[in-house]
């Protein structure tokens, strides 16, 4: 265990307004000190205490590591043809999620884990230090359980999503599949997960089915999350708030009642602009949610079909350009907002006692994440106090 000070930081984002300017708690000409895996001090460079190691930021910015609270990384196969057809304006009749389900079932554990670790490394290179990921591409008891076992080797934030779609074998018996998801499959998966999720949408699971699935998961100690209101208006958001779900994810099609529910409850609205980018769907209205007082997170939704990006900076740029967010709001949502969506207080901020997850940007300000979209600005990453990049 050793201590490290990063000094001569042009702009340090703490996400604690009591420590600096604006809701981001901005400190200028700043330093941050890590001891072991924790942040122990922030302040002006001239007042930084002595440490075992010293890193000169040379006038660059430091931000909390990104908290990506929604992804689907345990899968096999490729859906390039589907994306190419969609972007070329041609109808595409392939099986969508079912294509990935078939490939995932056929893959070995080693193949699935190799793809998972490749994507996790890719995300780390772009500043992501905490990442949630889900099952959902197995849709059998055995395949869902192994997906969660593999994910749990690499992250604490693991979500059981047996209710992604109705499994092909149950196409004519959706009630039977709900029984499986809430019965034997749940029993096999619950020991490996922290969360339970359901895709509450036309063509997936309706409100009653979603309620039954989430209630069963909660009885097994899993906390709810919901894929809600992505493709159309529906009951997903209000069900999420009613069940005290940590997050309602997508939130693209919202009524005034949905917005009010999110503003009045503790459920975080997690926006996933990579999905809208990759499907040419309408953008979520982040401004509407923020102005109502809802808590908003930004995440990648990294998956092989509708949002195959692991880049939180890309999602920040989309949110600023097309969803009505300011650069400050987008960064907060991708760090502290993601932490809130995981009900974590030890990440997403750089304050004494927080986990020492931070990113050194090759830029003087976090605003460059939106100002210079597509440019690799991550110059260094510390995770749990250890330099990982």
PDB file of N, CA and C in Angstrom, residues 281-319:
ATOM      1  N   UNK A 281     -33.381   6.033 -34.015  1.00  0.00           N
ATOM      2  CA  UNK A 281     -34.619   6.261 -33.272  1.00  0.00           C
ATOM      3  C   UNK A 281     -34.613   7.667 -32.683  1.00  0.00           C
ATOM      4  N   UNK A 282     -35.754   8.164 -32.239  1.00  0.00           N
ATOM      5  CA  UNK A 282     -35.789   9.489 -31.596  1.00  0.00           C
ATOM      6  C   UNK A 282     -34.908   9.511 -30.352  1.00  0.00           C
ATOM      7  N   UNK A 283     -34.289  10.660 -30.101  1.00  0.00           N
ATOM      8  CA  UNK A 283     -33.431  10.803 -28.933  1.00  0.00           C
ATOM      9  C   UNK A 283     -34.256  10.961 -27.657  1.00  0.00           C
ATOM     10  N   UNK A 284     -33.813  10.400 -26.541  1.00  0.00           N
ATOM     11  CA  UNK A 284     -34.457  10.718 -25.257  1.00  0.00           C
ATOM     12  C   UNK A 284     -34.313  12.208 -24.957  1.00  0.00           C
ATOM     13  N   UNK A 285     -35.295  12.762 -24.285  1.00  0.00           N
ATOM     14  CA  UNK A 285     -35.274  14.186 -23.953  1.00  0.00           C
ATOM     15  C   UNK A 285     -34.708  14.360 -22.547  1.00  0.00           C
ATOM     16  N   UNK A 286     -33.396  14.430 -22.475  1.00  0.00           N
ATOM     17  CA  UNK A 286     -32.744  14.582 -21.175  1.00  0.00           C
ATOM     18  C   UNK A 286     -33.127  15.899 -20.512  1.00  0.00           C
ATOM     19  N   UNK A 287     -33.277  16.945 -21.311  1.00  0.00           N
ATOM     20  CA  UNK A 287     -33.593  18.261 -20.745  1.00  0.00           C
ATOM     21  C   UNK A 287     -34.907  18.218 -19.976  1.00  0.00           C
ATOM     22  N   UNK A 288     -35.881  17.533 -20.541  1.00  0.00           N
ATOM     23  CA  UNK A 288     -37.193  17.419 -19.893  1.00  0.00           C
ATOM     24  C   UNK A 288     -37.067  16.733 -18.533  1.00  0.00           C
ATOM     25  N   UNK A 289     -36.284  15.683 -18.471  1.00  0.00           N
ATOM     26  CA  UNK A 289     -36.094  14.958 -17.213  1.00  0.00           C
ATOM     27  C   UNK A 289     -35.339  15.801 -16.197  1.00  0.00           C
ATOM     28  N   UNK A 290     -34.277  16.443 -16.637  1.00  0.00           N
ATOM     29  CA  UNK A 290     -33.465  17.248 -15.727  1.00  0.00           C
ATOM     30  C   UNK A 290     -34.257  18.432 -15.185  1.00  0.00           C
ATOM     31  N   UNK A 291     -34.984  19.092 -16.053  1.00  0.00           N
ATOM     32  CA  UNK A 291     -35.755  20.250 -15.606  1.00  0.00           C
ATOM     33  C   UNK A 291     -36.859  19.853 -14.625  1.00  0.00           C
ATOM     34  N   UNK A 292     -37.331  18.603 -14.708  1.00  0.00           N
ATOM     35  CA  UNK A 292     -38.356  18.123 -13.776  1.00  0.00           C
ATOM     36  C   UNK A 292     -37.768  17.703 -12.438  1.00  0.00           C
ATOM     37  N   UNK A 293     -36.437  17.557 -12.387  1.00  0.00           N
ATOM     38  CA  UNK A 293     -35.789  17.174 -11.147  1.00  0.00           C
ATOM     39  C   UNK A 293     -35.451  15.699 -11.035  1.00  0.00           C
ATOM     40  N   UNK A 294     -35.561  14.947 -12.141  1.00  0.00           N
ATOM     41  CA  UNK A 294     -35.202  13.530 -12.118  1.00  0.00           C
ATOM     42  C   UNK A 294     -33.686  13.381 -12.101  1.00  0.00           C
ATOM     43  N   UNK A 295     -33.211  12.284 -11.516  1.00  0.00           N
ATOM     44  CA  UNK A 295     -31.794  11.939 -11.562  1.00  0.00           C
ATOM     45  C   UNK A 295     -31.535  11.159 -12.844  1.00  0.00           C
ATOM     46  N   UNK A 296     -30.522  11.585 -13.598  1.00  0.00           N
ATOM     47  CA  UNK A 296     -30.239  11.011 -14.910  1.00  0.00           C
ATOM     48  C   UNK A 296     -28.845  10.398 -14.925  1.00  0.00           C
ATOM     49  N   UNK A 297     -28.754   9.199 -15.486  1.00  0.00           N
ATOM     50  CA  UNK A 297     -27.473   8.554 -15.748  1.00  0.00           C
ATOM     51  C   UNK A 297     -27.297   8.399 -17.247  1.00  0.00           C
ATOM     52  N   UNK A 298     -26.051   8.340 -17.672  1.00  0.00           N
ATOM     53  CA  UNK A 298     -25.707   8.042 -19.073  1.00  0.00           C
ATOM     54  C   UNK A 298     -24.914   6.752 -19.106  1.00  0.00           C
ATOM     55  N   UNK A 299     -25.257   5.883 -20.043  1.00  0.00           N
ATOM     56  CA  UNK A 299     -24.549   4.619 -20.161  1.00  0.00           C
ATOM     57  C   UNK A 299     -24.477   4.217 -21.622  1.00  0.00           C
ATOM     58  N   UNK A 300     -23.669   3.185 -21.909  1.00  0.00           N
ATOM     59  CA  UNK A 300     -23.423   2.803 -23.306  1.00  0.00           C
ATOM     60  C   UNK A 300     -24.447   1.844 -23.872  1.00  0.00           C
ATOM     61  N   UNK A 301     -25.061   0.985 -23.035  1.00  0.00           N
ATOM     62  CA  UNK A 301     -25.882  -0.118 -23.533  1.00  0.00           C
ATOM     63  C   UNK A 301     -25.082  -1.002 -24.483  1.00  0.00           C
ATOM     64  N   UNK A 302     -23.797  -1.161 -24.247  1.00  0.00           N
ATOM     65  CA  UNK A 302     -22.962  -1.924 -25.176  1.00  0.00           C
ATOM     66  C   UNK A 302     -23.553  -3.312 -25.390  1.00  0.00           C
ATOM     67  N   UNK A 303     -23.920  -3.599 -26.631  1.00  0.00           N
ATOM     68  CA  UNK A 303     -24.473  -4.901 -27.012  1.00  0.00           C
ATOM     69  C   UNK A 303     -24.264  -5.079 -28.507  1.00  0.00           C
ATOM     70  N   UNK A 304     -24.340  -6.306 -29.014  1.00  0.00           N
ATOM     71  CA  UNK A 304     -23.969  -6.530 -30.411  1.00  0.00           C
ATOM     72  C   UNK A 304     -25.010  -6.103 -31.424  1.00  0.00           C
ATOM     73  N   UNK A 305     -26.225  -5.753 -30.969  1.00  0.00           N
ATOM     74  CA  UNK A 305     -27.276  -5.447 -31.921  1.00  0.00           C
ATOM     75  C   UNK A 305     -27.587  -3.987 -32.075  1.00  0.00           C
ATOM     76  N   UNK A 306     -27.956  -3.327 -30.990  1.00  0.00           N
ATOM     77  CA  UNK A 306     -28.505  -1.970 -31.110  1.00  0.00           C
ATOM     78  C   UNK A 306     -27.575  -0.870 -30.622  1.00  0.00           C
ATOM     79  N   UNK A 307     -26.439  -1.217 -30.005  1.00  0.00           N
ATOM     80  CA  UNK A 307     -25.540  -0.170 -29.495  1.00  0.00           C
ATOM     81  C   UNK A 307     -24.155  -0.769 -29.250  1.00  0.00           C
ATOM     82  N   UNK A 308     -23.452  -1.065 -30.318  1.00  0.00           N
ATOM     83  CA  UNK A 308     -22.180  -1.761 -30.139  1.00  0.00           C
ATOM     84  C   UNK A 308     -21.043  -0.756 -29.941  1.00  0.00           C
ATOM     85  N   UNK A 309     -21.146  -0.009 -28.840  1.00  0.00           N
ATOM     86  CA  UNK A 309     -20.083   0.901 -28.448  1.00  0.00           C
ATOM     87  C   UNK A 309     -19.784   0.693 -26.965  1.00  0.00           C
ATOM     88  N   UNK A 310     -18.518   0.752 -26.617  1.00  0.00           N
ATOM     89  CA  UNK A 310     -18.111   0.708 -25.204  1.00  0.00           C
ATOM     90  C   UNK A 310     -17.616   2.068 -24.742  1.00  0.00           C
ATOM     91  N   UNK A 311     -17.862   3.106 -25.528  1.00  0.00           N
ATOM     92  CA  UNK A 311     -17.289   4.429 -25.282  1.00  0.00           C
ATOM     93  C   UNK A 311     -18.265   5.354 -24.564  1.00  0.00           C
ATOM     94  N   UNK A 312     -18.041   5.573 -23.278  1.00  0.00           N
ATOM     95  CA  UNK A 312     -18.825   6.573 -22.558  1.00  0.00           C
ATOM     96  C   UNK A 312     -18.561   7.981 -23.109  1.00  0.00           C
ATOM     97  N   UNK A 313     -17.312   8.356 -23.447  1.00  0.00           N
ATOM     98  CA  UNK A 313     -17.128   9.687 -24.048  1.00  0.00           C
ATOM     99  C   UNK A 313     -17.975   9.924 -25.294  1.00  0.00           C
ATOM    100  N   UNK A 314     -18.144   8.905 -26.126  1.00  0.00           N
ATOM    101  CA  UNK A 314     -19.008   9.036 -27.296  1.00  0.00           C
ATOM    102  C   UNK A 314     -20.446   9.329 -26.867  1.00  0.00           C
ATOM    103  N   UNK A 315     -20.921   8.637 -25.843  1.00  0.00           N
ATOM    104  CA  UNK A 315     -22.281   8.862 -25.363  1.00  0.00           C
ATOM    105  C   UNK A 315     -22.439  10.250 -24.748  1.00  0.00           C
ATOM    106  N   UNK A 316     -21.401  10.732 -24.086  1.00  0.00           N
ATOM    107  CA  UNK A 316     -21.426  12.104 -23.559  1.00  0.00           C
ATOM    108  C   UNK A 316     -21.586  13.094 -24.701  1.00  0.00           C
ATOM    109  N   UNK A 317     -20.826  12.916 -25.768  1.00  0.00           N
ATOM    110  CA  UNK A 317     -20.913  13.832 -26.907  1.00  0.00           C
ATOM    111  C   UNK A 317     -22.304  13.802 -27.535  1.00  0.00           C
ATOM    112  N   UNK A 318     -22.900  12.608 -27.671  1.00  0.00           N
ATOM    113  CA  UNK A 318     -24.256  12.511 -28.209  1.00  0.00           C
ATOM    114  C   UNK A 318     -25.259  13.217 -27.307  1.00  0.00           C
ATOM    115  N   UNK A 319     -25.116  13.029 -25.998  1.00  0.00           N
ATOM    116  CA  UNK A 319     -26.058  13.630 -25.059  1.00  0.00           C
ATOM    117  C   UNK A 319     -26.012  15.148 -25.108  1.00  0.00           C
TER     118      UNK A 319
END
